[in-house]
mmCIF file of C-alpha atoms in Angstrom:
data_model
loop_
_atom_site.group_PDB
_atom_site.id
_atom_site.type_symbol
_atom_site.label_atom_id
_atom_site.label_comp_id
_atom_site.label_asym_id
_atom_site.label_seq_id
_atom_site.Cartn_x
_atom_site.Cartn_y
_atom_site.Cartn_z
ATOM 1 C CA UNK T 212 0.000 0.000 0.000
ATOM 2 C CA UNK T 213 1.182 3.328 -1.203
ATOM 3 C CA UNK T 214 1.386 6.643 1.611
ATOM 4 C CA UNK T 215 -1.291 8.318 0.954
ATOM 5 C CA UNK T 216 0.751 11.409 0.485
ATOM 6 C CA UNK T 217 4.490 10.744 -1.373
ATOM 7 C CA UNK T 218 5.628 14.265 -0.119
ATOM 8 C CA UNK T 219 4.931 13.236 3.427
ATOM 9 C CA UNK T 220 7.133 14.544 6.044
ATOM 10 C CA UNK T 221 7.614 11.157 8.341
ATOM 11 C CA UNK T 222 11.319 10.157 8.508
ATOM 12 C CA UNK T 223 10.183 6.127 8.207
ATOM 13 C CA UNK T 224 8.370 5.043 5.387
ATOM 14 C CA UNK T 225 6.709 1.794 4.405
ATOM 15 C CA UNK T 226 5.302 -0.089 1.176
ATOM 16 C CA UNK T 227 3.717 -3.687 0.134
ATOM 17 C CA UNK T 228 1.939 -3.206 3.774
ATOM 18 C CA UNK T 229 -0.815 -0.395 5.609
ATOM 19 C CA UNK T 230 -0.057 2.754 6.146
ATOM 20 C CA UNK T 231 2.559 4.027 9.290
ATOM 21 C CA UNK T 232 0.315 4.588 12.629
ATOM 22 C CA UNK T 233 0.876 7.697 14.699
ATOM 23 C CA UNK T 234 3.438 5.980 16.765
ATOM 24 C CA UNK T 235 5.932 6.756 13.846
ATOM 25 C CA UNK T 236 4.769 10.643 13.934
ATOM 26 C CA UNK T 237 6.215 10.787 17.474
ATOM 27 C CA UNK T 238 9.625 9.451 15.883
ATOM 28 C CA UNK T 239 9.625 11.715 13.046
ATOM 29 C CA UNK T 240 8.910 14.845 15.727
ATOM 30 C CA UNK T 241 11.853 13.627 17.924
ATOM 31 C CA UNK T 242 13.951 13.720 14.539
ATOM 32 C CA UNK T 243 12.598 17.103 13.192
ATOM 33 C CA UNK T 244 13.778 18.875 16.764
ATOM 34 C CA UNK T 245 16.710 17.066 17.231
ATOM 35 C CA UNK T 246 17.791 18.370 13.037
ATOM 36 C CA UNK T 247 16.817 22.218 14.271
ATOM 37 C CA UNK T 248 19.040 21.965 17.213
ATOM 38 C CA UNK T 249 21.881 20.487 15.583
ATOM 39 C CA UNK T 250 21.918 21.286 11.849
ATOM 40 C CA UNK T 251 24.729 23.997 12.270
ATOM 41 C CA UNK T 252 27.168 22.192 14.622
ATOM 42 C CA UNK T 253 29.824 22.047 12.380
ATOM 43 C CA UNK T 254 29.466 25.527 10.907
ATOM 44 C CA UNK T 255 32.845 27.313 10.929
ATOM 45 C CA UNK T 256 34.938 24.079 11.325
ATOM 46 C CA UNK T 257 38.015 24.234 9.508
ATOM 47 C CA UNK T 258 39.688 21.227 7.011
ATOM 48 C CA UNK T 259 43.688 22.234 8.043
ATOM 49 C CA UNK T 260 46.049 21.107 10.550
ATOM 50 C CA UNK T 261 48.911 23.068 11.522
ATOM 51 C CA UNK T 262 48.280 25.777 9.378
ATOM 52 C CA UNK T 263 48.531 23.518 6.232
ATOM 53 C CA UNK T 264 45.870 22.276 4.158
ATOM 54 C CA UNK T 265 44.801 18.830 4.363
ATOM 55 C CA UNK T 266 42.973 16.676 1.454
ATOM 56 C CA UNK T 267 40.657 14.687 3.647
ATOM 57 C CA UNK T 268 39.737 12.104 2.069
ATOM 58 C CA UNK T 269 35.526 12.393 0.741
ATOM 59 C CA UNK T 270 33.397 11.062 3.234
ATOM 60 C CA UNK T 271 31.686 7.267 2.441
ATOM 61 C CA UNK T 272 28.150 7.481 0.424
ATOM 62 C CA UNK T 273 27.697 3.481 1.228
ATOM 63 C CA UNK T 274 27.407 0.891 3.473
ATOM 64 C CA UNK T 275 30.232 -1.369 4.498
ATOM 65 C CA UNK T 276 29.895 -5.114 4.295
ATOM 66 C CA UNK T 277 30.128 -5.369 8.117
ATOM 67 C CA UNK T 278 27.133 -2.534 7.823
ATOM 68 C CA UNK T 279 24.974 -5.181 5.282
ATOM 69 C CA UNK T 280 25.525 -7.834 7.718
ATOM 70 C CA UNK T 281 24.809 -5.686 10.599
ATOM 71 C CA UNK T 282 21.173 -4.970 8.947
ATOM 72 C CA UNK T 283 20.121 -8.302 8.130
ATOM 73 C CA UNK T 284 20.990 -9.713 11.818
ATOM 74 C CA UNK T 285 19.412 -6.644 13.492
ATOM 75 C CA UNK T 286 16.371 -7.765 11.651
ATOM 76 C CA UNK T 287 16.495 -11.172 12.699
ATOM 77 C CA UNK T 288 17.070 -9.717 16.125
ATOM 78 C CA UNK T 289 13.442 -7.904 15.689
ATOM 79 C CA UNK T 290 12.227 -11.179 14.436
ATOM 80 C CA UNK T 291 13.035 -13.551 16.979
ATOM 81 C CA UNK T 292 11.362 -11.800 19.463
ATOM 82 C CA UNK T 293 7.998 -12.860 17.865
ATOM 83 C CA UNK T 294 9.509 -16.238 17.073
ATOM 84 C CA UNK T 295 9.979 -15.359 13.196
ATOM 85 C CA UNK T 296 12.563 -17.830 10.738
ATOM 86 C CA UNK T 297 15.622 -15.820 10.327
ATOM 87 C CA UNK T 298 16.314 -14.116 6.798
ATOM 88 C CA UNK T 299 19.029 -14.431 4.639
ATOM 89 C CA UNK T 300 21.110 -11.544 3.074
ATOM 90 C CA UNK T 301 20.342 -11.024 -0.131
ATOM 91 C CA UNK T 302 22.960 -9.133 -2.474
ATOM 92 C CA UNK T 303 20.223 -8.544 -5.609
ATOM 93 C CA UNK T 304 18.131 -6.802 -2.272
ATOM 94 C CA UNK T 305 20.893 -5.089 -1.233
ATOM 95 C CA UNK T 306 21.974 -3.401 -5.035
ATOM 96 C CA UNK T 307 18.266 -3.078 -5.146
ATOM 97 C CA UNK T 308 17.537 -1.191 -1.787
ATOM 98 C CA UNK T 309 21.873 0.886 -2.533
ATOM 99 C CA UNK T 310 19.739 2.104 -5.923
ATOM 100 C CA UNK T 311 16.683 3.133 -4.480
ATOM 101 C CA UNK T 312 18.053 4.849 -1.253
ATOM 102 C CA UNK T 313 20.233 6.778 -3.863
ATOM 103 C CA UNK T 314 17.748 8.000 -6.090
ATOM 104 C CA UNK T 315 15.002 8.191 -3.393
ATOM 105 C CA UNK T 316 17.265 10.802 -1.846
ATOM 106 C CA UNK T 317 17.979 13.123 -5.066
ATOM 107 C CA UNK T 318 14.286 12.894 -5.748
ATOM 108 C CA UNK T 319 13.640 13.443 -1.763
ATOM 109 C CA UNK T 320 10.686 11.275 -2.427
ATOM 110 C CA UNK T 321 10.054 8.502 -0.201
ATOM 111 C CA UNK T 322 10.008 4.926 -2.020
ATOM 112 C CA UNK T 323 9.638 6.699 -5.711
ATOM 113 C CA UNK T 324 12.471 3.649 -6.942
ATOM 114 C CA UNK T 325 10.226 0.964 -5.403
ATOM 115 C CA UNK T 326 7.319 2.548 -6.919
ATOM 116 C CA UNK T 327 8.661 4.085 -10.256
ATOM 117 C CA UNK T 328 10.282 0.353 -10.893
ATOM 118 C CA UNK T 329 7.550 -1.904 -8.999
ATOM 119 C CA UNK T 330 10.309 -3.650 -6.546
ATOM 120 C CA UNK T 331 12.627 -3.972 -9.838
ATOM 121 C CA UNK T 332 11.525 -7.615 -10.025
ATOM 122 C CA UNK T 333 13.313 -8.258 -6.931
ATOM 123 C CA UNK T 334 11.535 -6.711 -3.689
ATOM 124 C CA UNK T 335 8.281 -7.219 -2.470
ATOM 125 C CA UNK T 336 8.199 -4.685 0.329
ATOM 126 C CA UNK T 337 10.272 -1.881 1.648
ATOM 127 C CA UNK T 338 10.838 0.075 5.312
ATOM 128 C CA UNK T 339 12.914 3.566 4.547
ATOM 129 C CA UNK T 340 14.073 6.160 6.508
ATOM 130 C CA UNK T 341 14.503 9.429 3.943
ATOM 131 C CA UNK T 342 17.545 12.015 4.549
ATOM 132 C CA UNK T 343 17.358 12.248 8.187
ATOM 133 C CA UNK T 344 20.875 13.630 9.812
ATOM 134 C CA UNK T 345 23.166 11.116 10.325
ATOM 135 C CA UNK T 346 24.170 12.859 13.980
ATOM 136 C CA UNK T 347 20.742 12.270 15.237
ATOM 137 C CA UNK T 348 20.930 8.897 14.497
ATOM 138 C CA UNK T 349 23.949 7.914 16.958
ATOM 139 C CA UNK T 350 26.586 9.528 13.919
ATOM 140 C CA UNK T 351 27.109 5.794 12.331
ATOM 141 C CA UNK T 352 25.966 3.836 9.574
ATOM 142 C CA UNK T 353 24.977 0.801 11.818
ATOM 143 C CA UNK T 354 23.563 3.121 14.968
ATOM 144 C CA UNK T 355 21.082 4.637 12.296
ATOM 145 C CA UNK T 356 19.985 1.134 11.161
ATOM 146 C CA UNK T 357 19.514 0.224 14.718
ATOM 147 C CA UNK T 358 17.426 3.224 15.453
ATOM 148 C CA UNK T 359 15.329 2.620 12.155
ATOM 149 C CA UNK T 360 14.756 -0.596 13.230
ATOM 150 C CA UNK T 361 13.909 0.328 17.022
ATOM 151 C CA UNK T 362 11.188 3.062 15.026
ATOM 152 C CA UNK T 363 10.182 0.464 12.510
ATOM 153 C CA UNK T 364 9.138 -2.103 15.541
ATOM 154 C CA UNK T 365 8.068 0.427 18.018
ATOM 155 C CA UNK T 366 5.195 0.697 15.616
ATOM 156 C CA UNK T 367 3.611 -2.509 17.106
ATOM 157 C CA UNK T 368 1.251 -4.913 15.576
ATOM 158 C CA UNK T 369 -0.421 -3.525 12.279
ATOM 159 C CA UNK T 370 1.919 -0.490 11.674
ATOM 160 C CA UNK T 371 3.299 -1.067 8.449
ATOM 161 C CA UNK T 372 7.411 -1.195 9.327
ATOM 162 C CA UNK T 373 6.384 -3.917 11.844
ATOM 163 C CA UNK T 374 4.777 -5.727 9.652
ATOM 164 C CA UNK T 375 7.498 -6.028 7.194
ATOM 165 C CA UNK T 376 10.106 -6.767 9.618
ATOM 166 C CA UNK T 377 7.589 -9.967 11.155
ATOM 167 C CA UNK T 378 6.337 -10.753 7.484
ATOM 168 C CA UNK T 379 6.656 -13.888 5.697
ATOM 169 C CA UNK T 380 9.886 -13.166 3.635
ATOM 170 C CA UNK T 381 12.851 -14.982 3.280
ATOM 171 C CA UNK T 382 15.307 -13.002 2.335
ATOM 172 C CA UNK T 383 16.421 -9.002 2.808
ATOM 173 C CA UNK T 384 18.893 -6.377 1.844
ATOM 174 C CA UNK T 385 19.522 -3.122 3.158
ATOM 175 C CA UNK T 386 20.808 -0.360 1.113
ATOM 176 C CA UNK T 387 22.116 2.828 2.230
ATOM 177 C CA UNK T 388 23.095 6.357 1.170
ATOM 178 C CA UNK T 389 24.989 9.507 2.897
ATOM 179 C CA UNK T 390 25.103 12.634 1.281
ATOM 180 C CA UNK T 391 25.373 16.024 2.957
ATOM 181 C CA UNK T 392 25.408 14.263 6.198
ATOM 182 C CA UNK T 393 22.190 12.650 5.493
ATOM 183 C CA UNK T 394 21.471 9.258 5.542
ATOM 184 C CA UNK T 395 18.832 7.482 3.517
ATOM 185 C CA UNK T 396 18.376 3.590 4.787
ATOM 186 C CA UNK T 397 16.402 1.284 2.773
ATOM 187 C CA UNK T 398 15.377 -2.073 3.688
ATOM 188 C CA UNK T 399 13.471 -4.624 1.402
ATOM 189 C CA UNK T 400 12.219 -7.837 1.372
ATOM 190 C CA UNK T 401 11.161 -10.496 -0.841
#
């Protein structure tokens, strides 16, 4: 099931399941404050070291291998506590979900790439969390996935993140994208 309104401001996002349930609005509130307040700390930071400039090398877009496998057993985590089969990592889910959490973020449209390319013959359903600052999320790839995941299960029983991470899949990838210190997180499932 599609959000009934694609330019939506929640921070977590669902499709192939019902719409997010209010408990997600207190999330996305939490988020918005936390981005006012902190938006600007690194205004006026400098890139040089002694007085000479440094070429810092750019910062990663992607998620690490150790971040993948981080994903998929955080999930399993979520699902064992309702006595759910584990899911296996999925590299077609996890190029999938890398795509869509790229373009999702240029468009700034939550789950356009599942939409636009109808799970690309390779997803079934999707949880995202759309350029939210990476600082607010713990400042780490893998301390954002955990707090998506806290977010997507805090929604309890019929929210549609929870339902995806208890559903009968098999298999899931995680995808992820950082630019301008925002990170987009996409997780789907088939």
């Amino acid at each position: 099931m599609q959000p009934t309104d694609p330019n939506t401001s929640d921070a977590f996002q669902t499709v192939g399941s019902p719409p997010c349930n209010t408990g997600v609005a207190v999330i996305v509130v939490v988020f918005t404050i936390a981005a006012a307040a902190c938006s600007n700390s690194s205004a006026g930071t400098s890139n040089t070291t002694s007085g000479s400039p440094s070429s810092p090398s750019p910062p990663a877009t992607s998620a690490t291998a150790a971040d993948l496998a981080f994903c998929v057993s955080e999930t399993n985590r979520y699902r064992a506590m309702v006595a759910r089969p584990a899911l296996t990592e999925s590299a077609a889910l996890e190029s999938y979900a890398a795509a869509g959490a790229q373009a999702d973020a240029a468009s700034g449209v939550p789950h356009s790439h599942f939409q636009n390319t109808q799970g690309g013959g390779v997803a079934l359903a999707e949880n995202e969390v759309l350029t939210q600052p990476l600082t607010i999320l713990g400042g780490s790839v893998q301390s954002a996935m955990r707090a998506a995941m806290q977010g997507f299960y805090g929604e309890g029983p019929g929210g549609g993140h929870h339902q995806n991470l208890e559903g009968q899949f098999t298999q899931v990838g995680c995808g992820v994208y950082i630019g301008q210190k925002l990170i987009t997180l996409v997780q789907d499932f088939r």
